[in-house]
Coordinates of C-alpha atoms in Angstrom, one line a residue:
Chain A
N1 CA 34.0 147.9 15.9
A2 CA 32.8 144.4 16.2
G3 CA 32.6 143.0 19.7
V4 CA 34.0 139.7 20.9
M5 CA 32.9 136.9 18.6
Q6 CA 32.4 133.3 19.7
N7 CA 31.5 130.3 17.7
P8 CA 29.6 128.1 17.6
R9 CA 26.9 129.6 19.8
H10 CA 25.6 126.2 20.6
L11 CA 27.4 122.9 20.4
V12 CA 26.1 119.4 21.0
R13 CA 28.5 116.6 21.6
R14 CA 28.2 113.0 22.7
R15 CA 30.3 111.7 25.6
G16 CA 33.9 111.0 24.5
Q17 CA 33.9 113.4 21.6
E18 CA 36.0 116.5 21.3
A19 CA 34.7 120.1 21.6
R20 CA 36.4 123.1 20.1
L21 CA 35.3 126.5 21.1
R22 CA 36.5 129.6 19.2
C23 CA 36.9 133.2 20.4
S24 CA 37.9 136.2 18.3
P25 CA 38.7 139.2 20.5
M26 CA 37.8 142.7 19.8
K27 CA 40.0 144.5 17.3
G28 CA 43.2 145.7 19.0
H29 CA 42.8 143.4 22.0
S30 CA 45.6 140.9 22.7
H31 CA 44.4 139.6 26.1
V32 CA 41.9 136.8 26.2
Y33 CA 40.2 135.2 29.1
W34 CA 38.0 132.1 29.2
Y35 CA 35.3 131.6 31.9
R36 CA 32.8 128.7 32.5
Q37 CA 29.3 129.1 33.8
L38 CA 27.6 126.1 35.1
P39 CA 23.8 126.1 35.4
E40 CA 22.5 128.4 38.1
E41 CA 26.0 129.5 39.0
G42 CA 28.3 132.5 38.4
L43 CA 31.2 132.5 36.0
K44 CA 34.4 130.8 37.0
F45 CA 37.8 131.8 35.6
M46 CA 39.6 129.2 33.6
V47 CA 42.5 130.6 31.7
Y48 CA 44.2 133.9 30.7
L49 CA 46.2 134.1 27.5
Q50 CA 48.1 136.6 25.5
K51 CA 49.2 136.1 21.9
E52 CA 51.1 132.7 21.9
N53 CA 51.4 132.6 25.7
I54 CA 49.4 131.1 28.5
I55 CA 49.7 133.5 31.4
D56 CA 47.5 131.9 34.0
E57 CA 45.7 128.6 33.7
S58 CA 45.0 128.1 37.4
G59 CA 41.2 127.6 36.7
M60 CA 41.6 124.9 34.0
P61 CA 40.9 121.3 34.9
K62 CA 44.1 119.4 34.9
E63 CA 43.0 116.9 32.3
R64 CA 41.2 117.1 29.0
F65 CA 41.1 120.9 28.8
S66 CA 43.6 123.0 26.8
A67 CA 43.6 126.5 25.4
E68 CA 45.7 128.4 22.9
F69 CA 45.8 131.9 21.4
P70 CA 48.0 131.7 18.3
K71 CA 49.7 134.6 16.6
E72 CA 47.1 134.5 13.9
G73 CA 43.5 133.5 14.3
P74 CA 41.1 133.0 17.2
S75 CA 41.7 131.7 20.6
I76 CA 40.6 128.0 20.9
L77 CA 39.4 126.3 24.0
R78 CA 39.6 122.5 23.5
I79 CA 37.9 119.9 25.5
Q80 CA 38.8 116.3 24.8
Q81 CA 36.7 113.3 25.7
V82 CA 33.8 115.4 26.9
V83 CA 31.7 114.2 29.8
R84 CA 28.2 115.3 30.9
G85 CA 29.7 117.5 33.6
D86 CA 31.3 119.6 30.9
S87 CA 27.8 120.9 29.8
A88 CA 28.0 124.6 30.5
A89 CA 28.2 128.0 28.9
Y90 CA 31.7 129.0 28.0
F91 CA 32.4 132.7 27.8
C92 CA 35.4 134.4 26.3
A93 CA 36.4 138.0 27.2
S94 CA 39.1 140.2 25.8
S95 CA 40.9 143.4 26.9
P96 CA 43.4 145.8 25.4
P97 CA 47.2 145.2 25.7
A98 CA 47.7 147.9 28.3
A99 CA 46.8 146.9 31.9
S100 CA 43.1 147.4 31.7
E101 CA 40.4 146.9 34.1
T102 CA 37.6 146.2 31.7
Q103 CA 37.0 142.9 30.1
Y104 CA 34.5 142.7 27.2
F105 CA 32.5 139.5 27.0
G106 CA 31.4 137.5 24.0
P107 CA 27.9 135.9 23.7
G108 CA 29.2 132.5 24.9
T109 CA 29.1 129.0 23.6
R110 CA 26.6 126.7 25.2
L111 CA 27.9 123.2 25.2
L112 CA 25.6 120.3 25.8
V113 CA 27.0 116.8 26.2
L114 CA 24.6 114.0 25.6
Chain B
A1 CA 42.1 135.2 48.0
Q2 CA 39.3 137.2 46.7
S3 CA 35.6 136.4 46.9
V4 CA 32.2 138.0 46.3
T5 CA 28.9 137.3 48.0
Q6 CA 25.7 138.4 46.5
L7 CA 22.8 138.2 49.0
G8 CA 19.6 137.0 47.5
S9 CA 19.5 134.8 44.4
H10 CA 16.3 136.4 43.4
V11 CA 15.0 140.0 43.9
S12 CA 11.5 141.0 42.9
V13 CA 10.4 144.6 42.5
S14 CA 7.5 146.4 40.9
E15 CA 7.9 148.6 37.9
G16 CA 8.9 152.1 39.1
A17 CA 10.2 150.8 42.5
L18 CA 13.8 151.2 43.8
V19 CA 16.2 148.4 42.8
L20 CA 18.8 147.3 45.4
L21 CA 21.1 144.4 44.7
R22 CA 23.6 143.6 47.3
C23 CA 27.3 142.7 46.9
N24 CA 30.0 142.2 49.6
Y25 CA 33.5 141.4 48.7
S26 CA 36.6 140.1 50.3
S27 CA 40.1 141.2 49.1
S28 CA 43.5 141.4 50.6
V29 CA 44.5 144.2 48.3
P30 CA 42.6 147.3 47.1
P31 CA 40.1 145.9 44.7
Y32 CA 38.5 146.8 41.4
L33 CA 34.8 146.1 41.5
F34 CA 32.4 145.5 38.7
W35 CA 28.7 144.9 38.0
Y36 CA 27.7 143.1 34.9
V37 CA 24.2 142.3 33.6
Q38 CA 23.3 139.1 31.6
Y39 CA 20.1 138.8 29.6
P40 CA 18.9 135.4 28.7
N41 CA 21.2 133.4 26.5
Q42 CA 23.5 136.4 26.0
G43 CA 26.9 137.4 27.2
L44 CA 27.7 139.8 30.0
Q45 CA 27.5 143.5 29.6
L46 CA 29.4 145.9 31.9
L47 CA 27.1 148.2 33.9
L48 CA 29.7 150.0 35.9
K49 CA 33.1 149.6 37.6
Y50 CA 35.0 151.0 40.6
T51 CA 38.7 151.5 40.1
S52 CA 39.7 153.5 43.3
A53 CA 38.5 156.9 42.0
A54 CA 35.1 158.2 43.2
T55 CA 33.3 155.9 45.6
L56 CA 29.9 156.6 44.0
V57 CA 30.0 155.1 40.5
K58 CA 27.4 155.9 37.8
G59 CA 26.8 153.4 35.1
I60 CA 24.5 152.8 32.1
N61 CA 20.7 152.8 32.3
D62 CA 20.6 154.9 35.5
F63 CA 22.3 152.3 37.6
E64 CA 24.8 153.3 40.2
A65 CA 26.9 151.7 43.0
E66 CA 28.7 152.9 46.0
F67 CA 32.0 151.5 47.2
K68 CA 32.0 151.4 51.0
K69 CA 35.4 150.1 52.3
S70 CA 34.3 150.0 55.9
E71 CA 31.4 147.7 55.0
T72 CA 33.3 145.9 52.2
S73 CA 30.2 146.4 50.1
F74 CA 29.4 147.5 46.5
H75 CA 25.6 147.5 46.3
L76 CA 23.9 148.3 43.0
T77 CA 20.9 150.6 42.9
K78 CA 18.5 152.1 40.5
P79 CA 15.8 154.6 41.5
S80 CA 13.1 153.3 39.3
A81 CA 12.9 149.8 37.8
H82 CA 11.8 149.2 34.2
M83 CA 10.5 146.0 32.8
S84 CA 13.6 145.8 30.6
D85 CA 15.8 145.6 33.7
A86 CA 14.7 142.0 34.3
A87 CA 17.9 140.0 34.0
E88 CA 20.7 138.3 35.9
Y89 CA 23.2 140.7 37.7
F90 CA 26.7 139.7 38.6
C91 CA 29.1 141.4 40.9
A92 CA 32.8 140.8 40.3
V93 CA 36.1 141.7 42.0
S94 CA 39.6 141.7 40.7
M95 CA 42.9 142.7 42.2
N96 CA 44.2 146.2 41.6
T97 CA 47.1 144.9 39.5
G98 CA 47.8 144.3 35.9
F99 CA 46.3 140.9 35.7
Q100 CA 42.5 141.2 35.8
K101 CA 41.2 137.8 36.7
L102 CA 37.6 138.4 37.6
V103 CA 36.0 136.6 40.6
F104 CA 32.3 136.5 40.2
G105 CA 29.4 136.2 42.7
T106 CA 26.7 133.7 42.1
G107 CA 24.4 136.3 40.6
T108 CA 21.0 137.8 41.5
R109 CA 18.1 137.4 39.2
L110 CA 16.0 140.6 39.1
L111 CA 12.3 140.2 38.4
V112 CA 10.2 143.2 37.6
S113 CA 6.4 143.0 37.7
P114 CA 4.0 145.5 36.2

């Protein structure tokens, strides 16, 4: 059973460009979480999605950031008009549909904004 | 609101010595508690979790943690450190409900010397 997949693993963007980060949850998992890890800091919750629904986006910046988890395909975290402060590691986690305590993390996407 | 405090951003031990990583939490409801390990440029791997069953929790690689409600602590220990234990360790808390938004501490980097 493959784990949580994230791509790309590394992404370089210039200021003002768009960044698209993809997350494929573990097989059978329908809950997806995105977290951001700034340099030398812990992970911060951004958004929680189920298939076709955003359940909690309380950790998402109000502008430029959006997330989706369509019926088919991976979850996408989209950052428009990136700025240098967006440089971070973005981690996706997934969990099964039942109320589950354990989130399984992907390897992360490391975004560098030049 | 929930929060996690990890005392000591860096802990150094000698190979074979006891490992003790400290974690204190704050939660208004009975919490779930987790320890994750992160190796360089990788995602997070679950070491162990507390979900209101036994207060002494055993995890992978001989790690264990004890939930102490009176001290609001969930310290991680290992009797004998190995070089391969060198990594970043994160304590996390979530509410004991269906939605498992994790709140992470800032992490403790464990250094193991020969």
